[in-house]
Each structure stands twice: as C-alpha cells, then as structure tokens.
C-alpha positions as a printed Julia matrix, in Angstrom:
323×3 Matrix{Float64}:
 105.12   85.65  129.01
 105.44   89.21  130.22
 103.09   92.03  129.14
 103.89   94.13  126.11
 105.01   96.96  128.25
 107.81   94.78  129.65
 108.7    92.2   127.11
 110.17   93.05  123.78
 108.93   90.14  121.66
 106.09   87.64  121.28
 106.47   84.11  120.33
 103.82   81.99  118.74
 103.47   78.2   118.62
 102.58   76.39  115.44
 101.55   72.85  115.92
 101.32   70.27  113.15
  99.66   66.91  113.55
  98.85   64.02  111.16
  96.88   60.93  111.92
  95.08   58.13  109.98
  91.57   58.93  108.85
  90.47   55.47  109.79
  90.73   56.27  113.53
  94.05   54.56  114.29
  95.73   55.6   117.43
  99.01   56.33  115.57
  99.81   60.06  115.52
 102.74   62.31  115.01
 102.87   65.87  116.46
 105.47   68.58  115.89
 105.57   71.88  117.89
 107.41   74.9   116.37
 107.9    78.34  117.73
 108.26   81.48  115.66
 109.57   84.74  117.25
 108.36   87.81  115.44
 110.44   90.95  115.06
 109.62   94.29  116.82
 106.72   96.27  115.47
 107.32   99.96  114.64
 105.55  100.98  117.79
 107.74   98.67  119.89
 110.85   99.98  118.18
 110.0   103.42  119.64
 109.75  101.97  123.18
 113.04  100.08  123.25
 115.29  100.7   126.19
 118.4   102.68  125.87
 121.48  100.41  125.56
 124.15  100.31  128.28
 126.98  102.66  127.36
 130.66  102.98  128.24
 133.35  105.53  127.37
 133.38  103.75  123.9
 129.57  104.04  123.28
 126.94  101.27  123.16
 128.22   97.85  124.06
 128.77   95.53  121.04
 126.32   92.9   122.42
 123.42   95.31  122.7
 124.13   97.54  119.68
 121.82   95.58  117.37
 119.16   94.87  119.99
 118.32   98.35  121.33
 117.83  101.89  120.11
 117.19  105.25  121.69
 113.58  105.55  122.8
 111.52  108.03  120.79
 110.89  111.46  122.42
 107.13  110.92  122.31
 107.21  107.4   123.83
 104.9   107.02  126.75
 106.69  107.66  130.1
 107.61  104.37  131.73
 106.62  102.33  128.71
 110.09  100.9   128.09
 110.67   97.37  126.73
 113.74   95.26  125.98
 114.55   92.14  124.14
 113.94   89.06  126.31
 113.48   86.23  123.78
 116.67   85.07  122.04
 116.9    82.13  119.59
 119.95   79.89  120.2
 119.6    77.51  117.34
 116.78   75.82  115.31
 115.62   73.93  118.45
 116.4    76.1   121.48
 115.34   79.59  122.54
 116.14   81.36  125.86
 113.91   83.73  127.79
 115.37   86.66  129.72
 119.06   85.69  129.51
 121.57   87.52  131.75
 123.13   90.62  130.28
 126.83   89.94  129.76
 127.61   93.66  129.81
 125.93   94.09  133.21
 126.54   91.01  135.42
 124.7    92.61  138.27
 121.49   93.21  136.39
 118.48   91.38  137.83
 115.78   89.9   135.7
 112.41   91.61  135.11
 109.65   90.83  137.51
 106.71   89.17  135.66
 102.97   89.19  136.48
 103.47   86.15  138.71
 105.84   88.18  140.96
 108.58   85.63  140.3
 111.96   86.55  138.9
 112.69   84.87  135.6
 116.27   84.63  134.27
 117.99   82.51  131.64
 115.17   79.99  131.08
 115.71   77.7   128.09
 113.04   75.96  126.05
 113.47   73.16  123.54
 111.03   72.66  120.63
 110.94   70.53  117.47
 111.69   73.73  115.5
 112.48   77.34  116.43
 112.17   80.12  113.85
 113.83   83.37  114.6
 112.94   87.03  113.61
 114.5    86.62  110.18
 112.44   83.57  109.19
 110.12   83.89  106.17
 106.62   82.52  105.6
 108.1    80.01  103.15
 110.63   78.79  105.8
 107.87   78.02  108.26
 105.67   76.4   105.73
 108.45   74.15  104.47
 109.44   73.14  107.95
 105.95   72.55  109.51
 103.23   72.11  106.93
 104.5    70.92  103.6
 105.15   67.35  104.77
 101.53   67.04  105.92
 100.39   67.12  102.27
 101.92   63.68  101.79
  99.78   62.41  104.62
  96.61   63.99  103.25
  97.17   62.56   99.78
  97.51   59.1   101.25
  94.37   59.25  103.36
  95.59   60.64  106.67
  93.85   63.52  108.39
  96.23   66.41  109.31
  95.87   69.56  111.43
  97.95   72.74  111.69
  97.1    75.37  114.3
  98.74   78.53  115.57
  98.35   79.71  119.2
  99.9    82.34  121.41
  99.35   85.7   122.93
  97.34   88.4   121.21
  99.58   90.38  118.77
 102.21   87.67  118.4
 101.46   87.17  114.61
  99.19   84.06  114.4
  96.9    85.43  111.81
  99.82   86.84  109.8
 101.49   83.42  109.8
  98.34   81.5   108.87
  96.76   83.91  106.34
  99.54   86.38  105.56
  98.9    89.26  103.13
  98.87   89.63   99.32
 102.57   90.61   99.38
 103.62   87.81  101.69
 101.06   85.02  101.76
 100.89   82.65  104.69
 100.47   78.95  105.38
  97.03   78.7   103.82
  98.07   80.09  100.41
 101.26   78.11  100.26
  99.54   74.89  101.29
  96.71   75.24   98.81
  99.11   76.29   96.04
 101.12   73.1    96.38
  97.96   71.0    96.85
  96.61   72.09   93.5
  99.96   71.51   91.85
  99.88   67.93   93.11
  96.3    67.36   91.96
  97.22   68.67   88.47
  99.92   66.01   88.25
  97.59   63.15   89.18
  97.05   61.25   85.99
  95.58   58.07   87.46
  93.14   59.58   89.97
  90.21   61.96   90.09
  90.62   64.38   92.94
  87.86   66.53   94.41
  88.61   69.38   96.78
  86.02   71.04   98.95
  86.41   73.43  101.82
  84.54   75.13  104.64
  85.48   78.03  106.92
  83.93   78.63  110.28
  84.58   80.53  113.54
  83.98   79.59  117.16
  83.12   82.71  119.21
  82.06   82.43  122.81
  81.09   78.79  122.25
  78.92   79.74  119.15
  79.72   78.32  115.76
  79.32   80.63  112.73
  79.78   80.08  109.0
  82.32   82.68  107.68
  81.47   82.12  104.03
  77.76   83.01  104.04
  76.5    85.44  101.38
  74.9    87.73  103.93
  76.8    87.97  107.2
  73.99   90.03  108.8
  71.72   86.98  108.59
  74.1    84.38  109.87
  72.67   81.95  112.46
  74.46   79.83  115.06
  75.26   76.37  113.86
  75.11   73.07  115.9
  77.3    70.01  116.17
  75.74   66.64  115.37
  76.9    63.0   115.03
  76.04   61.62  111.59
  75.32   58.04  110.56
  79.04   57.35  110.29
  79.58   58.47  113.9
  81.54   61.45  112.9
  80.95   64.94  114.21
  79.63   67.38  111.64
  78.45   71.04  111.7
  74.83   71.17  110.59
  74.21   73.77  107.93
  77.87   74.65  107.29
  78.4    75.58  103.59
  80.97   73.73  101.51
  82.64   75.19   98.46
  84.36   73.66   95.53
  87.25   76.01   94.5
  88.76   75.77   91.05
  92.18   77.2    91.83
  94.2    78.78   94.56
  93.13   82.29   93.65
  89.52   81.38   94.28
  90.48   79.99   97.72
  92.28   83.15   98.66
  89.24   85.26   97.68
  87.09   83.01   99.93
  89.66   83.47  102.72
  89.55   87.25  102.28
  85.75   87.21  102.55
  85.83   84.86  105.55
  88.42   86.9   107.46
  86.42   90.01  106.83
  83.52   88.26  108.65
  85.51   87.22  111.64
  84.84   88.74  115.07
  87.51   91.28  115.84
  87.75   93.97  118.55
  90.49   96.23  119.89
  92.23   95.42  123.03
  95.15   96.85  125.09
  97.4    94.26  123.44
  96.25   94.44  119.83
  94.13   97.04  118.04
  92.78   94.39  115.57
  92.62   91.37  117.79
  90.89   88.24  116.46
  88.38   87.35  119.22
  87.39   83.96  117.76
  88.88   80.65  116.63
  88.89   80.29  112.84
  88.83   76.79  111.38
  89.56   76.11  107.64
  88.87   72.49  106.66
  89.94   71.25  103.32
  88.39   67.86  102.29
  90.3    65.85   99.63
  88.54   62.87   97.96
  90.36   60.62   95.46
  89.31   57.72   93.34
  90.88   55.91   90.36
  89.9    57.29   86.97
  89.35   53.7    85.65
  87.35   52.56   88.64
  83.86   51.02   88.5
  80.86   51.3    90.77
  82.68   49.56   93.69
  85.77   51.69   93.49
  87.34   52.54   96.84
  87.42   56.29   97.65
  90.3    57.73   99.69
  89.38   60.76  101.67
  91.19   62.96  104.19
  90.76   66.33  105.83
  93.32   69.06  106.3
  92.45   71.48  109.11
  94.21   74.85  109.42
  93.26   76.66  112.54
  94.01   80.24  113.72
  93.2    80.27  117.43
  92.02   83.39  119.2
  94.8    85.25  121.01
  95.28   84.45  124.75
  95.66   87.34  127.14
  96.22   87.76  130.81
  93.3    89.83  132.04
  95.2    91.5   134.84
  97.79   92.8   132.25
  95.54   93.83  129.4
  92.89   95.42  131.66
  90.05   93.97  129.66
  86.5    94.33  130.96
  82.88   93.77  129.78
  82.72   91.86  126.48
  86.4    91.55  126.18
  86.67   90.0   129.62
  83.97   87.43  128.7
  85.84   86.53  125.5
C-alpha cells in the first residue's frame, strides 16, 4: 500500500475465526476488508479533477475536490482504492477520462495499475459499524455459546481505522460494544442454564505483556506466559473481571484503552503502538445440574493489532523504529 502522501485511502482487514474449544483441527476463517472514507486532512490534499470545456468529468466529480490553499506543496493524494462489489476491490484502476495516465510509482519502484483483490467480504466507505458487526462477528456468538473458541482481529496500516472499528466511540460504538450487547441479551434469555462471563484485557508492547485493567498503571509489571496443569497457555497475574452489564464492560474498555501505549508517528498522531487483546470467557452449566454436571466453556478473543508501517515511508527512528 502506498504512503499517505500518495494514496487516498487505507483499507483494513478484519479476520474472524471460530474453532472447537476441545482442540479439534476443524476451523473456519473469514477475511473481510473495510475501506474507510477520507479524513478531513486528506480531503484538503485531494488532487484537482481532470477538466474539459464542460468542467470536471462525471467520473471524477464525486472523488476529487480542489486542494486547499494551505495544503503542503507536493502533498497531493488521489483515490486509488475502489470497491466493485461485496467481494471485490480494485487498487489503482486506470482513469477512463485519461487513457494515457500512468499509475503511481509505489515504494517498491514498481508500477501498479488495475490490481483486483477478492475477499470473503468487502465493506466500502459508506458501511456502518453495525454492517461490519453483522457480517463478520455476530455469527461467532453462536459458536461461543455452543463451546467453540472464536477470534476476531483487525490489522492494517497505521491510521486505517482499526481501533475505531474494534472500539468505536460513544456516538458510534464498535465491534466490542455490539458483541457484548448481544451476548448479554442472549444470556438474559437462557432459562435452563447458568452463564458466567469474565473478561481480561492486555497489551503486547515490544514483546512485553501488560495488564490494561490494573488500578494503578504506574505500578504495572510485565507478565509472563505459563503452561498450566491443563496444558493451556495462561498469563500469570492477569486480572479477570466479572461485568454485570454491557455498560460496565465499556467503562472497563475506556479505562484499558487509556492505559494503552500510544505515540505520534508520521502516519497517525495517536497511533496505537501495541497489540490489545480482549478475552471474554463464557462458562455455562445447567441450572438443575448436580455435582457432576458438565460445564461448557469457550473464549471469545477480540484483538486490535498495532498498526503496520513502512519505515522508509513514515521516517520513524529511535523508539518508533524499534516498535
């Protein structure tokens, strides 16, 4: 993907996976791509559309605008990612209004033109948080409630909107809120089972694990991975919380996100520099069960990966380079 100064849009990948908690090799993976709209800063840097005696061409009228007078000299971008349908997107298609136009030269010094990619789902600029949740994550709740582990993670370049998609904001909540809202609704409708929900929230920063939900972030200590008696990997000392409702979960997320490691970069002024892992553990057992009652347990992991950046483009150095 081209740098921000050359490309007009960023695309992020959202991967959903579900597999049996008993270790079976059966698995199902879906990869979805979401293309975010231009930011206000990018809107000011859009290239001027091709014109004719009748004004801007029809094809480019909606995609371009006049660059702002105070836009940095040479910092001109254009739209290079176009969604074709719900499964296909095209990168750097030829401009029908200018057949002789050559494609932009990327960081690899290779010319890219009219490259098409196929994914399980493609979400365009107009897609909502609800659209993405319904198409990628909602079905995983069925797996979790029947004892299957499931994972959702977002990855892509810094500034493409991963944290916004996963966490959202109070006015437009993301995958975490929508998932937990429906999970609590399903638990409330369980008449024959007792369901217990616990969660933990950690970050991995420069190969160091930190608990994001500690009471005093200044006294946080690195955590270690260990194999327990059941031959499963656990994080020693990681706190677990028992939320009563979705509002309590969101307050925990706000606190955890405030404790995440963030630093400004050339690509994003509030770049998340760590991987954030939310794990929701669901344990179920029959209400009328005795001492030997079987317990069904599964874990839903929702992961916001740190943004990837090409060092030669973002000009990172020092601590940012090590990250």
